[in-house]
Tab-separated table of C-alpha atoms in Angstrom:
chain	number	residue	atom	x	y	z
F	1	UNK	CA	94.451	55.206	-76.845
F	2	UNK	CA	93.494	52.655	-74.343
F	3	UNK	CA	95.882	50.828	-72.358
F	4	UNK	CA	95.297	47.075	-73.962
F	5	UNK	CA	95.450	49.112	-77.203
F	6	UNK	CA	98.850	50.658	-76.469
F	7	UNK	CA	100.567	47.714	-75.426
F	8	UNK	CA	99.403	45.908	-78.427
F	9	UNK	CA	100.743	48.565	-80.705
F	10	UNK	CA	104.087	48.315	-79.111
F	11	UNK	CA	104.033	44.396	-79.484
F	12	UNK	CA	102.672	44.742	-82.947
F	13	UNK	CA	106.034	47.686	-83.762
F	14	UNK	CA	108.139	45.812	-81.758
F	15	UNK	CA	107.754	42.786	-83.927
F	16	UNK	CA	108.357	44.590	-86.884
F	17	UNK	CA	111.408	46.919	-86.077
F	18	UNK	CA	113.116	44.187	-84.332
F	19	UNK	CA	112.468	42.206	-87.408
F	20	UNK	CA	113.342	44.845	-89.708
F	21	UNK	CA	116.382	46.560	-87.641
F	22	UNK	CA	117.848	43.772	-84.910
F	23	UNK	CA	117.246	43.790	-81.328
F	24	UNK	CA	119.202	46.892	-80.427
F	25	UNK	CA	116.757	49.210	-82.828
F	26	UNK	CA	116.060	52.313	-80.375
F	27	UNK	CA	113.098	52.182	-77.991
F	28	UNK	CA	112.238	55.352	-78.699
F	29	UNK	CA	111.686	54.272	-82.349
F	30	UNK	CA	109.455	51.524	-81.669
F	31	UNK	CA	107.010	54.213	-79.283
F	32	UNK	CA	107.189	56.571	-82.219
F	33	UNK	CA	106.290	53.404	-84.235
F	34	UNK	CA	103.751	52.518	-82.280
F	35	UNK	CA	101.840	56.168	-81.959
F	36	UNK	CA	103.065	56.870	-78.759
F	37	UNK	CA	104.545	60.285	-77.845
F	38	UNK	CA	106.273	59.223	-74.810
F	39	UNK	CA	109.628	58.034	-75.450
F	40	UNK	CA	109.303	55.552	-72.196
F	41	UNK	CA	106.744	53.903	-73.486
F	42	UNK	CA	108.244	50.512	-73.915
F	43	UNK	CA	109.545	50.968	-70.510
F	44	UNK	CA	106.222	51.727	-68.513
F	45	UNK	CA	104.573	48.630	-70.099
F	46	UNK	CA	107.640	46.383	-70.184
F	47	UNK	CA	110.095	47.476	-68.146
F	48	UNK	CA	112.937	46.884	-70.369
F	49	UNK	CA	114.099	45.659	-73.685
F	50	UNK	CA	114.066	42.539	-72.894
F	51	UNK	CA	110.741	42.225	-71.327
F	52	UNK	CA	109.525	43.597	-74.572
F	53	UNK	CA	111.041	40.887	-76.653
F	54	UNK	CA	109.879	38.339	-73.709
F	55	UNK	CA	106.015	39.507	-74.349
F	56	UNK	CA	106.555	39.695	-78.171
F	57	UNK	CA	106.991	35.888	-78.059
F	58	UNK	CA	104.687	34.839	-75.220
F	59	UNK	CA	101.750	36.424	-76.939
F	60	UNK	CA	102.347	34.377	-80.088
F	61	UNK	CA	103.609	31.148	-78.271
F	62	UNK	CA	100.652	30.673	-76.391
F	63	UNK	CA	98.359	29.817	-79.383
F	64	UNK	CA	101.629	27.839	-80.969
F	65	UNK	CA	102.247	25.833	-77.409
F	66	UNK	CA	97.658	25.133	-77.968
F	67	UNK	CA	98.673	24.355	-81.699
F	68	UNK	CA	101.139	22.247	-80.883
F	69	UNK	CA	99.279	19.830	-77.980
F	70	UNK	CA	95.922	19.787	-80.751
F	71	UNK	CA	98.992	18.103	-83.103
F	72	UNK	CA	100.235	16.036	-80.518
F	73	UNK	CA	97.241	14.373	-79.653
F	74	UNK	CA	95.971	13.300	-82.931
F	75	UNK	CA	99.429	11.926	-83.478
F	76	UNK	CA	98.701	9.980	-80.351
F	77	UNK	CA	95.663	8.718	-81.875
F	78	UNK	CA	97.023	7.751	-85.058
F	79	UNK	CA	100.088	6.660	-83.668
F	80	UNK	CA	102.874	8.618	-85.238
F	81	UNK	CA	103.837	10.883	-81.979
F	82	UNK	CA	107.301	9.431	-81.822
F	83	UNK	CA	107.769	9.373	-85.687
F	84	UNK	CA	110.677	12.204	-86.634
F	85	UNK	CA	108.716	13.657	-89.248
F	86	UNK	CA	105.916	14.056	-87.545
F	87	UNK	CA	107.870	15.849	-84.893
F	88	UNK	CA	109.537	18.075	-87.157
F	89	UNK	CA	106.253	19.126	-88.662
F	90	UNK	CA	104.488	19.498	-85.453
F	91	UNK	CA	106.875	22.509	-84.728
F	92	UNK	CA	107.146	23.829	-88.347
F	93	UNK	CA	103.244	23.415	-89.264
F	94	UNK	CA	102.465	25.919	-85.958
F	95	UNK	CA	104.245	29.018	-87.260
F	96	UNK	CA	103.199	28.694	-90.946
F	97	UNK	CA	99.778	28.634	-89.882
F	98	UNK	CA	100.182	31.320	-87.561
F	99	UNK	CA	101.229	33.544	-90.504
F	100	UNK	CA	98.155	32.301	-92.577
F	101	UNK	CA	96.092	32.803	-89.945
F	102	UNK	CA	96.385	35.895	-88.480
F	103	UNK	CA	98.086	38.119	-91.387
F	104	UNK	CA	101.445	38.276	-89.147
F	105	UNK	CA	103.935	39.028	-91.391
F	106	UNK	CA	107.259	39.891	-88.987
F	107	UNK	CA	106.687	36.824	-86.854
F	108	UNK	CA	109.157	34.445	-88.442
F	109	UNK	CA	112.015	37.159	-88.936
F	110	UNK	CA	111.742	38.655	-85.464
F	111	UNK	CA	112.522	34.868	-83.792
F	112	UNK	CA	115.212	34.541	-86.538
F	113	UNK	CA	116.878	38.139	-85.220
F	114	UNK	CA	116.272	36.563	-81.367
F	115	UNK	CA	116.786	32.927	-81.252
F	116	UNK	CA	119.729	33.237	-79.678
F	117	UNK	CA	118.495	35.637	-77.059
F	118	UNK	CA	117.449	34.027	-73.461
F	119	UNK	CA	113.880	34.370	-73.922
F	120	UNK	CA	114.402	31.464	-77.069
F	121	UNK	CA	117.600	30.238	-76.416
F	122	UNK	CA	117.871	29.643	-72.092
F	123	UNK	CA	117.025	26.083	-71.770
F	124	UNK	CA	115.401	26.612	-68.395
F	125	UNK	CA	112.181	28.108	-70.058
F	126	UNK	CA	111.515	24.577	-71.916
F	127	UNK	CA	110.959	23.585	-67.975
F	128	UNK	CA	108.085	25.929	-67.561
F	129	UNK	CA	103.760	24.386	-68.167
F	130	UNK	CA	104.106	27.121	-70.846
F	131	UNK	CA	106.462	25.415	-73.146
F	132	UNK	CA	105.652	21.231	-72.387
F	133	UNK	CA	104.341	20.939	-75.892
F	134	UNK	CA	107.791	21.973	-77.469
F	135	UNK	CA	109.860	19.968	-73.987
F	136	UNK	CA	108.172	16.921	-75.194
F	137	UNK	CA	108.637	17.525	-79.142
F	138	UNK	CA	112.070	17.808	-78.299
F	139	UNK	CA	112.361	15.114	-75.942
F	140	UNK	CA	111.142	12.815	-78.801
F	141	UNK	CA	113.579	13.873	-81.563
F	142	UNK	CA	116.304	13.389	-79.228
F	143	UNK	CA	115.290	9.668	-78.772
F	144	UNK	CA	114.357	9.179	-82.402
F	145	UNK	CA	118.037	10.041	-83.270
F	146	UNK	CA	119.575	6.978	-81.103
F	147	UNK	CA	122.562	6.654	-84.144
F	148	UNK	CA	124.076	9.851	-83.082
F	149	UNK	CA	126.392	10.347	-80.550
F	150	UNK	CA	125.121	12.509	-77.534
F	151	UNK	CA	126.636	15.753	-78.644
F	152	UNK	CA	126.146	15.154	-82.680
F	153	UNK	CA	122.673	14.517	-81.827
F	154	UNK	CA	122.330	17.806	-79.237
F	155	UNK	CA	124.234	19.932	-82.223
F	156	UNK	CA	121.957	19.094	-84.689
F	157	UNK	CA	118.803	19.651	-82.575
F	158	UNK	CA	120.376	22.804	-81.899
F	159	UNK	CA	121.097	23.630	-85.319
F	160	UNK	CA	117.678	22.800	-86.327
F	161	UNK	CA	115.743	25.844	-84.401
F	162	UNK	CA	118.566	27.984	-86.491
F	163	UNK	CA	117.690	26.759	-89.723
F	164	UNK	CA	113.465	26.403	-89.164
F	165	UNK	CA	113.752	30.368	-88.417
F	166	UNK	CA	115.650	30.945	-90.954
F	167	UNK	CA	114.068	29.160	-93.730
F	168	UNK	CA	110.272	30.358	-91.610
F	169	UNK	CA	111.961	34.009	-92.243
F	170	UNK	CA	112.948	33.476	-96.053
F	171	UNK	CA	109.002	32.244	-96.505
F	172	UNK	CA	107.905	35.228	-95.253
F	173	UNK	CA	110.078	37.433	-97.168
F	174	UNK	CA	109.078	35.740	-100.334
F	175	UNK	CA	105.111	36.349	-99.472
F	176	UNK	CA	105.584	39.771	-98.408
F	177	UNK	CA	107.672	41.093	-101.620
F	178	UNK	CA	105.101	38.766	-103.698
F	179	UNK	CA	107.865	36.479	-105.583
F	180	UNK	CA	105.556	33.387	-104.708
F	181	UNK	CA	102.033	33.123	-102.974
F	182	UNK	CA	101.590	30.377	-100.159
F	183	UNK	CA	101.515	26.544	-102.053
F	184	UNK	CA	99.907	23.752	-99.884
F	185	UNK	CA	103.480	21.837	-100.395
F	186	UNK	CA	105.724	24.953	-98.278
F	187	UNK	CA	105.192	23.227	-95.565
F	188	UNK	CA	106.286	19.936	-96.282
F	189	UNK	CA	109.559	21.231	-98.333
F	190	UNK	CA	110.864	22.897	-95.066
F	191	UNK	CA	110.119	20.141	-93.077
F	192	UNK	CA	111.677	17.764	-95.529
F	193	UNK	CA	114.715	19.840	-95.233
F	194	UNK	CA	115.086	19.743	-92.286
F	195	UNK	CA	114.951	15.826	-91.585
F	196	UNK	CA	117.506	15.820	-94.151
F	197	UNK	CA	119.853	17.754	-91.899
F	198	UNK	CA	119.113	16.332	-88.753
F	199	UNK	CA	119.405	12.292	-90.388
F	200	UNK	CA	121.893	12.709	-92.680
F	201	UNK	CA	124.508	9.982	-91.667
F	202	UNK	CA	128.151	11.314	-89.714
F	203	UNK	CA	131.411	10.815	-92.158
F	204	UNK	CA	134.435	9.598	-90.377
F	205	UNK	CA	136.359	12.155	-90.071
F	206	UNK	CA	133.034	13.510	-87.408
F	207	UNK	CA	133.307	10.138	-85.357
């Protein structure tokens, strides 16, 4: 098998059994997975778990972080770039098309099993060119959210890349066992629950 073969195999396995198993699923199983006889395999071309997981996401972020900059401008152009909806579908609208697009069917689960692993969850990657479409997405919703306190408003933008994953994750479950088929409206339901969370006012007793 060629090398840019291989690797792609093991991102393509990786996906899945992390997905499938959690992050801890053997190495060894996602080789086998993968059509590799050597048990190392992950190891030679990643160097570890967790530069495994790290290459899992870069190769899809990449065309999300492109995705996300095309939506960004023509919300410049119409004006809406600083409207909260629009910000909340700029990074929901990415990974649903991603799915459509490219038949990826783990996606969504494995960054529900890792979002709170350091490759999603260390802050200090938002800093790097890679990731200013989502540092400026998130920049916005902070300052379209002026009602909340500073650490209401930082809890629910933190709770928010929970729940997108998760509810991302239950869409693709549905499609994959074939309960529902995609509906142009999925989008806008997850994004309209998720506004709902983030601006739904503080009771008193949360003051």
């Amino acid at each position: 098998m060629h090398t840019d073969d291989s690797r792609s195999a093991l991102l393509d396995a990786g996906e899945r059994l992390i997905a499938e198993r959690g992050v801890e699923v053997p190495l060894r199983d996602i080789a086998a997975a993968a059509g590799q006889r050597n048990n190392s395999a992950v190891h030679y071309y990643f160097d570890s778990r967790t530069g495994l997981i790290e290459a899992i996401v870069d190769r899809r972020m990449n065309w999300l972080e492109q995705r996300r900059m095309e939506l960004l401008a023509a919300h410049e152009a119409d004006g809406t770039a600083h409207d909260l909806r629009a910000l909340v579908t700029m990074l929901a609208d990415p990974i649903l098309e991603l799915l459509d697009r490219s038949g990826v069917s783990h996606y969504g689960r494995f960054l529900e099993v890792v979002r709170t692993h350091p490759v999603i969850a260390d802050a200090r990657r938002l800093a790097g060119s890679d990731r200013a479409a989502v540092r400026i997405i998130a920049t916005r919703l902070t300052a379209a959210l002026p009602h909340l306190p500073p650490r209401h408003r930082r809890r629910r933008l933190e709770t928010m890349a929970t729940v997108l994953f998760a509810l991302v994750a239950d869409y693709e479950r549905t499609l994959e066992s074939g309960v529902r088929a995609p509906r142009p409206d999925d989008s806008g339901e997850i994004v309209d629950m998720i506004v709902a969370m983030i601006t739904v006012p503080m009771t008193a007793a949360a003051d």
